[in-house]
């Protein structure tokens, strides 16, 4: 069976809406004390009769929606049943950096990572996804990602739709490309749109006010969302929770990793239907997904295409019928408290998936901490884009507010707390952020481009937050190992700043090729003689610390 080409071509047909006949998949929502996320290989049929090898988190593709409550402690066990290393990041959440799940915090094949954090974020739409060194885009493409919905008292006090799967829906938009055998083609762009993993989806919504939690979970494509009837709709929340008042717009530019919650008033529309569209023809040439001729090609680039068909049915028994005039007051940090402005400049040239891009001329080096921020500091980060393409900038460790973009206030729907900001070519934005959490020793936080292809291609740096009143040095205190000689023909010697109990050697695909456990030492030897020539990563661990080094076997 090879219906793929046919199905993709149908996207162009004006009758597309009639062919959006697959019921939208809604990931199950879990509201429990301890979550188990089993990351594993699966096979999933996106199209009937066509089997696609996938990864999922306790599912064939994507993962469950985790419902968290502000103030509570979340326990999550991440099981890595893949044959390669992974990690899991709680995008947008303020968690101890030990549990942030960046590329340093590897979850090795067969390992279970126990995560525990207090939920500090306000109600909003967040998400989890893997973040392993150079493997993020691939593992995300295969399907490891899911929603996190945080609930709190302020949000609960508002008359908003919040019945999951009834009037409140998670909507993750991803583009994927399929080989004729059904397998994914890994790359920046796809030519099929999946919503919650469903191609050409429809959803039945009640004729009342409903809430859509939109997430761009694509590798590189930027969406320009709106509706086919041209309506305006209120945005009630951005990346980091509710706005102070709903902000009306008819277009929502959603870059990679960004979330927006919108309300859709379907009152009186029973029996009608509506299309959620991406108006790609309106994207500036600099944005991945536009018609720019030099992009990696995709049938979806530069065109307007439907994302989701909405069929309006009968209202529920207790419908929300109006849009609240006000939401929750936002609390940006005080401008008067700003102690420092940091300048971050993007440079480089390339395309959506290829090229070399830099932040301040630098690329990711796991052994280098690029910024040290004082605990409690309020800072302005001025991010400018001197490269030739737009980049969505993301920072771990909390939310920021956009002060201005090209010296103008951002649109109203971008005026709440955020953790991703789209910085177009030649743009500059100023972000206001307060750093209220110490980072744990040895676990820096990342900031990077959220175009996953760029992120994996090292457009990423890291920072730590230190208590200025404590007599600690800079990164010198981070756990580290030195390994020599490299290149080596066999035996290598290591020295570590901490007591190593376990040693792993991984190949370039993140597979463990050698493992030594039950150690207790700060120096020793590892024998690589039996390994083929090539580059390896040596990971050394104690119960609480981890360091790594790259070695060449020749
Ligand atoms: Cu959504 Cu560093 O990531
Ligand atoms: Cu993040
Ligand atoms: Cu980028």
XYZ file of C-alpha atoms and ligand atoms in Angstrom:
559
model
C 0.000 0.000 0.000
C 1.418 3.342 -0.974
C -1.318 5.918 -0.492
C 1.025 8.562 0.873
C 1.620 10.587 -2.263
C -2.051 10.630 -2.940
C -2.924 11.788 0.541
C -0.326 14.520 0.531
C -1.452 15.798 -2.813
C -4.956 16.108 -1.466
C -3.807 18.901 0.791
C -3.787 21.132 -2.221
C -7.308 20.421 -3.248
C -9.884 23.035 -2.402
C -12.062 20.229 -1.206
C -9.485 19.501 1.461
C -11.924 20.206 4.252
C -14.169 17.401 3.111
C -11.246 15.033 3.292
C -10.294 15.882 6.850
C -11.971 12.732 8.042
C -9.704 11.332 10.739
C -10.951 11.871 14.287
C -8.419 13.956 16.195
C -6.481 11.885 18.678
C -6.591 13.341 22.195
C -3.758 12.121 24.415
C -5.025 10.739 27.744
C -4.721 13.191 30.642
C -3.076 11.771 33.765
C -3.641 13.364 37.150
C -1.710 11.117 39.541
C 1.002 11.345 42.188
C 3.658 9.508 40.228
C 3.908 9.482 36.464
C 5.731 6.775 34.554
C 6.934 7.780 31.131
C 8.290 4.798 29.260
C 10.232 5.968 26.237
C 10.333 3.131 23.765
C 10.247 2.111 20.127
C 6.845 1.433 18.585
C 5.075 1.074 15.286
C 2.123 3.322 14.553
C -0.333 3.562 11.675
C -0.799 7.217 10.809
C -2.447 6.070 7.580
C -4.469 2.848 7.543
C -2.357 -0.099 6.485
C 0.888 1.879 6.552
C 3.219 1.075 9.445
C 5.578 3.778 10.634
C 8.367 3.036 13.115
C 7.983 5.547 15.951
C 9.107 6.357 19.467
C 6.619 7.313 22.123
C 6.344 8.087 25.814
C 4.057 5.343 27.119
C 2.268 5.514 23.763
C 2.911 4.608 20.162
C 3.428 8.235 19.254
C 3.661 11.274 21.584
C 2.739 10.768 25.233
C 0.064 11.435 27.830
C -0.835 14.910 29.062
C 0.477 15.378 32.595
C -1.803 17.411 34.846
C 0.236 19.164 37.539
C -0.956 21.347 40.376
C 0.901 24.459 41.461
C 2.476 23.943 44.870
C 2.342 20.156 44.716
C 5.318 17.913 44.217
C 5.443 16.019 40.948
C 7.130 12.629 40.778
C 8.004 11.363 37.347
C 9.908 8.228 36.446
C 11.442 8.373 33.000
C 12.222 4.894 31.708
C 14.555 4.757 28.755
C 13.732 1.612 26.796
C 15.333 2.949 23.619
C 18.609 1.527 22.356
C 20.150 5.001 22.621
C 20.600 7.654 25.241
C 17.794 10.133 25.846
C 16.914 12.867 28.329
C 13.645 14.505 29.296
C 13.067 18.224 29.639
C 10.019 19.934 31.191
C 9.854 22.834 28.786
C 8.804 26.057 30.511
C 8.803 24.704 34.056
C 10.961 26.122 36.823
C 12.520 23.002 38.280
C 15.805 22.353 40.120
C 18.444 22.256 37.378
C 19.356 18.736 38.443
C 15.934 17.700 37.121
C 15.727 20.065 34.146
C 16.716 17.302 31.748
C 19.129 19.146 29.491
C 21.743 17.325 27.444
C 24.003 16.810 30.474
C 21.341 14.778 32.229
C 21.479 11.672 30.162
C 19.078 8.825 30.768
C 20.999 5.840 29.533
C 19.409 2.891 27.760
C 17.741 0.677 30.360
C 17.924 3.350 33.028
C 15.039 4.816 35.047
C 15.441 8.481 35.959
C 13.579 9.536 39.083
C 12.440 13.123 38.867
C 10.911 15.081 41.679
C 10.096 18.771 41.731
C 7.761 21.218 43.294
C 5.479 22.840 40.750
C 6.240 26.562 40.911
C 4.759 27.706 37.614
C 1.366 29.240 37.349
C -1.459 27.600 35.453
C -0.581 27.199 31.814
C 0.384 24.936 28.957
C 3.874 23.485 29.063
C 5.364 20.405 27.464
C 7.974 17.706 27.803
C 10.385 16.506 25.179
C 13.786 14.832 25.006
C 16.919 16.972 24.924
C 19.864 14.614 24.376
C 23.031 15.938 22.811
C 22.575 16.056 19.017
C 19.615 13.664 19.118
C 16.782 15.990 20.145
C 15.302 16.585 16.689
C 15.427 12.942 15.765
C 13.791 11.661 18.941
C 11.170 14.405 18.776
C 10.493 13.545 15.134
C 9.909 9.950 16.071
C 7.328 11.065 18.602
C 8.707 11.656 22.073
C 6.796 14.678 23.402
C 3.710 15.453 25.428
C 1.750 18.227 27.084
C 1.967 19.390 30.669
C -1.021 21.336 31.959
C -0.454 23.186 35.216
C -3.537 24.117 37.195
C -3.824 26.639 40.019
C -6.406 28.476 42.105
C -6.275 31.739 40.134
C -7.077 30.012 36.898
C -9.709 27.813 38.543
C -11.532 30.920 39.774
C -12.154 32.117 36.222
C -15.103 31.080 34.106
C -13.008 29.341 31.464
C -13.481 26.069 29.603
C -11.376 23.496 31.416
C -12.926 20.079 30.828
C -10.193 18.193 29.044
C -11.307 16.696 25.752
C -14.750 18.307 26.039
C -14.233 22.064 25.856
C -10.473 22.210 26.483
C -8.123 20.620 23.942
C -4.393 20.158 23.531
C -3.388 20.815 19.916
C 0.195 20.040 18.934
C 0.999 20.796 15.306
C 3.847 18.901 13.630
C 4.803 18.428 10.019
C 6.220 15.095 8.969
C 7.427 13.490 5.779
C 6.895 9.806 5.047
C 8.872 7.432 2.891
C 6.780 5.209 0.661
C 7.423 2.338 3.100
C 5.774 4.426 5.813
C 8.911 5.386 7.730
C 9.613 8.995 8.661
C 12.032 11.081 6.654
C 14.040 13.002 9.226
C 14.549 16.637 8.311
C 13.488 20.217 8.918
C 10.229 20.045 6.983
C 7.484 17.554 6.308
C 4.692 17.733 3.797
C 1.979 16.166 5.928
C 0.547 18.021 8.892
C -0.132 15.961 12.003
C -2.223 17.298 14.869
C -1.736 15.244 18.036
C -0.317 12.673 15.626
C -3.438 12.630 13.434
C -3.152 13.434 9.728
C -6.054 15.346 8.135
C -7.933 15.517 11.429
C -11.348 16.741 12.426
C -12.677 17.362 15.894
C -16.236 17.732 17.112
C -16.564 20.782 19.324
C -19.657 21.965 21.192
C -21.444 25.143 20.118
C -20.068 27.302 22.934
C -16.788 28.830 24.043
C -13.972 26.262 23.783
C -10.299 26.469 24.618
C -7.488 25.311 22.362
C -3.980 24.908 23.771
C -1.800 25.317 20.702
C 1.784 24.054 20.605
C 4.221 24.151 17.721
C 5.981 20.807 18.102
C 7.611 20.914 14.674
C 11.328 20.751 14.038
C 11.655 23.918 11.967
C 8.326 25.034 10.491
C 6.709 28.208 11.798
C 2.912 28.364 11.650
C 0.806 31.426 10.991
C -2.482 30.273 12.474
C -5.950 31.635 11.848
C -9.394 30.503 10.718
C -10.845 30.132 7.249
C -13.772 32.438 8.056
C -11.329 35.249 8.860
C -12.553 35.624 12.419
C -10.628 37.216 15.249
C -10.233 35.189 18.394
C -9.030 35.943 21.913
C -5.644 34.675 23.069
C -5.818 34.074 26.816
C -2.377 32.649 27.563
C 1.106 32.482 26.110
C 3.991 30.167 26.963
C 4.031 30.826 30.690
C 0.356 31.188 31.590
C -2.518 33.625 31.450
C -2.415 37.145 30.089
C -3.926 39.907 32.206
C -6.677 40.429 29.618
C -7.661 38.435 26.532
C -5.907 39.755 23.424
C -7.793 39.576 20.161
C -6.061 38.685 16.917
C -6.843 36.990 13.623
C -3.317 35.609 13.145
C -1.057 33.811 15.568
C 2.564 33.338 14.637
C 3.592 30.175 16.448
C 7.274 29.306 16.342
C 8.888 26.093 17.510
C 8.250 25.340 21.162
C 5.779 28.210 21.615
C 2.339 27.736 23.155
C -0.750 29.887 23.016
C -4.147 29.226 24.527
C -7.026 30.641 22.544
C -10.769 30.737 23.042
C -13.053 29.973 20.169
C -16.653 31.133 20.425
C -18.770 28.616 18.545
C -22.076 29.691 20.113
C -24.988 29.288 17.728
C -22.869 27.475 15.141
C -24.235 23.969 15.641
C -24.038 22.071 12.361
C -21.411 24.423 10.885
C -17.797 23.709 10.304
C -14.622 25.726 10.411
C -10.987 25.230 9.475
C -7.982 26.058 11.590
C -5.490 27.160 8.935
C -1.849 28.064 8.661
C -1.480 31.035 6.327
C 2.007 30.170 5.186
C 1.761 32.436 2.140
C 1.926 35.422 4.509
C 5.174 34.376 6.215
C 8.150 36.640 5.587
C 10.827 35.008 3.425
C 13.166 34.737 6.424
C 10.877 32.330 8.285
C 11.089 28.555 7.850
C 7.840 27.568 6.142
C 7.735 30.539 3.792
C 7.987 30.265 0.028
C 11.678 31.253 0.076
C 13.166 29.388 -2.806
C 16.370 28.385 -1.067
C 14.715 26.460 1.747
C 14.827 22.715 1.779
C 11.726 22.007 -0.248
C 8.345 21.015 1.098
C 4.936 20.978 -0.526
C 3.659 23.050 2.408
C 6.142 25.897 2.134
C 4.650 29.222 1.218
C 1.072 28.019 0.904
C -2.043 28.333 3.045
C -3.078 24.933 4.295
C -5.710 23.530 6.651
C -4.508 22.163 9.983
C -7.695 20.997 11.674
C -11.317 20.778 10.640
C -13.737 21.752 13.372
C -17.281 20.360 13.244
C -19.634 22.147 15.569
C -22.068 19.968 17.502
C -24.578 20.425 20.300
C -23.550 22.459 23.333
C -22.809 20.705 26.618
C -25.118 20.906 29.647
C -23.096 23.629 31.355
C -21.426 25.571 28.588
C -19.120 28.531 28.970
C -20.811 31.164 26.817
C -18.783 34.313 27.322
C -15.204 35.445 27.211
C -13.960 36.841 30.534
C -13.042 40.532 30.341
C -10.040 40.111 32.598
C -7.869 37.124 33.467
C -5.041 37.076 36.019
C -2.827 40.114 36.645
C 0.658 39.455 35.261
C 3.641 40.235 37.452
C 6.640 41.172 35.332
C 9.889 41.849 37.179
C 10.506 45.531 37.963
C 12.510 47.430 35.380
C 14.087 49.429 38.208
C 15.627 46.234 39.589
C 17.608 45.475 36.436
C 21.234 44.966 37.406
C 22.651 44.000 34.071
C 21.981 43.770 30.339
C 23.390 40.808 28.455
C 23.822 40.974 24.707
C 23.147 37.865 22.654
C 23.702 38.083 18.960
C 22.867 35.390 16.405
C 25.149 35.048 13.424
C 25.819 32.573 10.678
C 24.165 31.544 7.472
C 22.136 28.579 6.390
C 18.695 27.174 5.915
C 15.949 25.744 8.070
C 17.818 22.506 8.609
C 21.358 23.164 7.509
C 24.035 25.733 8.050
C 26.094 27.007 10.921
C 24.599 29.414 13.405
C 26.164 30.964 16.451
C 25.203 32.855 19.577
C 27.827 35.522 20.239
C 30.090 33.670 17.844
C 29.954 30.543 19.994
C 28.535 27.076 19.679
C 27.520 24.583 22.315
C 30.291 23.076 24.379
C 29.047 20.995 27.255
C 32.173 21.750 29.256
C 31.801 25.518 29.064
C 29.409 27.590 31.143
C 28.741 30.702 29.109
C 26.969 32.928 31.638
C 26.939 33.203 35.397
C 23.899 34.978 36.789
C 23.578 36.128 40.406
C 20.734 34.588 42.370
C 17.769 36.944 42.530
C 19.076 39.179 39.754
C 16.713 40.875 37.351
C 18.329 41.180 33.945
C 17.598 42.346 30.436
C 18.720 39.986 27.703
C 18.953 41.833 24.429
C 18.783 39.284 21.651
C 19.524 40.369 18.122
C 19.522 38.402 14.930
C 22.384 39.209 12.570
C 22.025 35.914 10.717
C 20.022 35.374 7.547
C 17.055 33.476 8.975
C 14.549 33.766 11.844
C 15.291 31.844 15.069
C 12.983 31.079 18.013
C 15.033 31.828 21.145
C 14.295 29.729 24.248
C 15.682 29.869 27.737
C 15.356 27.216 30.436
C 14.692 28.001 34.059
C 11.526 30.076 33.933
C 9.706 32.764 32.029
C 10.590 36.205 30.722
C 8.587 39.150 29.490
C 9.222 40.759 26.115
C 10.006 44.418 26.815
C 10.134 45.351 23.178
C 10.853 44.107 19.695
C 12.665 46.588 17.454
C 11.929 49.204 20.130
C 8.167 48.681 19.846
C 5.996 46.888 22.392
C 5.133 43.335 21.300
C 1.558 42.546 20.208
C -0.851 42.186 23.132
C -0.895 38.396 22.865
C 2.863 38.323 23.481
C 2.687 40.474 26.602
C 2.426 37.694 29.167
C 5.143 35.432 30.568
C 6.986 33.546 27.835
C 9.928 31.227 27.372
C 10.276 31.261 23.577
C 10.482 34.398 21.468
C 10.702 34.466 17.697
C 13.534 36.744 16.607
C 13.279 37.432 12.903
C 16.222 38.326 10.691
C 17.513 41.821 11.576
C 15.206 42.024 14.602
C 16.229 42.780 18.137
C 14.193 41.977 21.201
C 14.718 42.841 24.849
C 13.671 40.263 27.405
C 13.147 40.945 31.087
C 13.792 38.017 33.394
C 14.327 37.426 37.096
C 16.506 34.506 38.136
C 15.052 33.165 41.360
C 16.438 29.644 41.454
C 19.976 28.530 42.168
C 21.285 26.004 39.712
C 22.569 22.807 41.228
C 26.272 22.222 41.058
C 27.170 20.556 37.809
C 23.778 21.108 36.166
C 23.715 24.287 34.095
C 20.601 25.483 32.260
C 20.406 25.938 28.521
C 19.414 28.738 26.211
C 19.169 27.993 22.544
C 17.402 28.216 19.230
C 14.281 26.014 19.370
C 14.480 25.148 15.688
C 15.431 21.608 16.652
C 17.756 21.235 13.668
C 19.704 24.316 14.775
C 19.659 23.268 18.405
C 21.208 19.898 17.533
C 23.675 21.764 15.376
C 25.012 23.518 18.493
C 23.086 26.810 18.420
C 22.902 26.507 22.171
C 24.765 27.858 25.200
C 24.409 27.409 28.940
C 24.255 29.419 32.137
C 24.314 28.918 35.860
C 22.742 30.867 38.715
C 24.992 31.357 41.744
C 24.440 32.928 45.127
C 26.793 35.902 45.059
C 27.035 35.829 48.858
C 28.408 32.351 48.940
C 32.114 31.916 48.436
C 31.923 29.632 45.475
C 33.938 29.898 42.352
C 32.679 29.769 38.822
C 32.411 26.652 36.762
C 35.606 25.400 38.376
C 33.417 23.782 41.026
C 31.437 21.837 38.481
C 32.295 18.162 38.408
C 34.810 17.449 35.715
C 37.066 14.731 34.458
C 40.194 14.823 32.413
C 41.052 11.901 30.198
C 44.309 11.268 28.401
C 45.742 10.499 25.984
C 43.296 11.346 23.230
C 43.538 10.047 20.604
C 44.372 6.764 22.207
C 45.112 3.325 20.851
C 43.677 1.539 23.884
C 44.248 2.410 27.518
C 43.162 5.868 28.741
C 43.703 7.371 32.169
C 41.184 9.626 33.878
C 41.154 11.976 36.840
C 37.946 13.326 38.304
C 36.983 16.061 40.737
C 34.499 13.730 42.404
C 34.299 10.085 43.379
C 33.282 8.097 40.356
C 31.070 5.076 40.929
C 30.100 4.264 37.358
C 31.662 4.716 33.950
C 29.902 4.496 30.600
C 31.378 4.730 27.154
C 28.935 5.752 24.428
C 29.402 5.719 20.699
C 28.298 8.566 18.466
C 24.784 7.214 18.203
C 24.418 7.401 21.965
C 24.620 3.654 22.438
C 26.484 2.310 25.423
C 29.420 0.222 24.279
C 31.154 -0.236 27.601
C 30.047 0.024 31.207
C 31.890 -0.264 34.546
C 29.921 -0.113 37.773
C 30.660 -0.502 41.471
C 33.679 1.801 41.454
C 34.719 4.317 44.044
C 37.659 6.332 42.807
C 38.901 9.664 41.529
C 41.356 8.293 39.012
C 41.862 5.141 37.023
C 42.068 3.562 33.635
C 39.559 2.559 30.983
C 40.486 0.113 28.284
C 39.095 0.928 24.831
C 41.150 -1.627 22.964
C 38.160 -3.730 21.919
C 36.252 -0.799 20.454
C 36.375 0.154 16.784
C 38.197 3.353 15.878
C 36.136 6.483 16.252
C 34.942 9.117 18.664
C 33.432 8.126 22.001
C 31.923 9.906 24.942
C 33.043 8.860 28.390
C 30.402 9.499 31.046
C 31.432 9.242 34.696
C 28.967 9.339 37.513
C 28.600 9.381 41.225
C 25.184 9.136 42.780
C 24.666 12.880 42.451
C 27.217 14.103 39.952
C 28.145 13.473 36.383
C 30.856 14.617 34.022
C 31.809 13.614 30.523
C 34.723 13.755 28.162
C 35.165 13.057 24.476
C 37.908 10.654 23.431
C 39.191 9.406 20.126
C 40.061 5.769 19.687
C 42.554 5.322 16.851
Cu 11.963 22.851 24.568
Cu 15.797 23.369 25.627
O 13.874 23.102 25.092
Cu 13.085 24.357 27.669
Cu 17.791 28.737 14.687
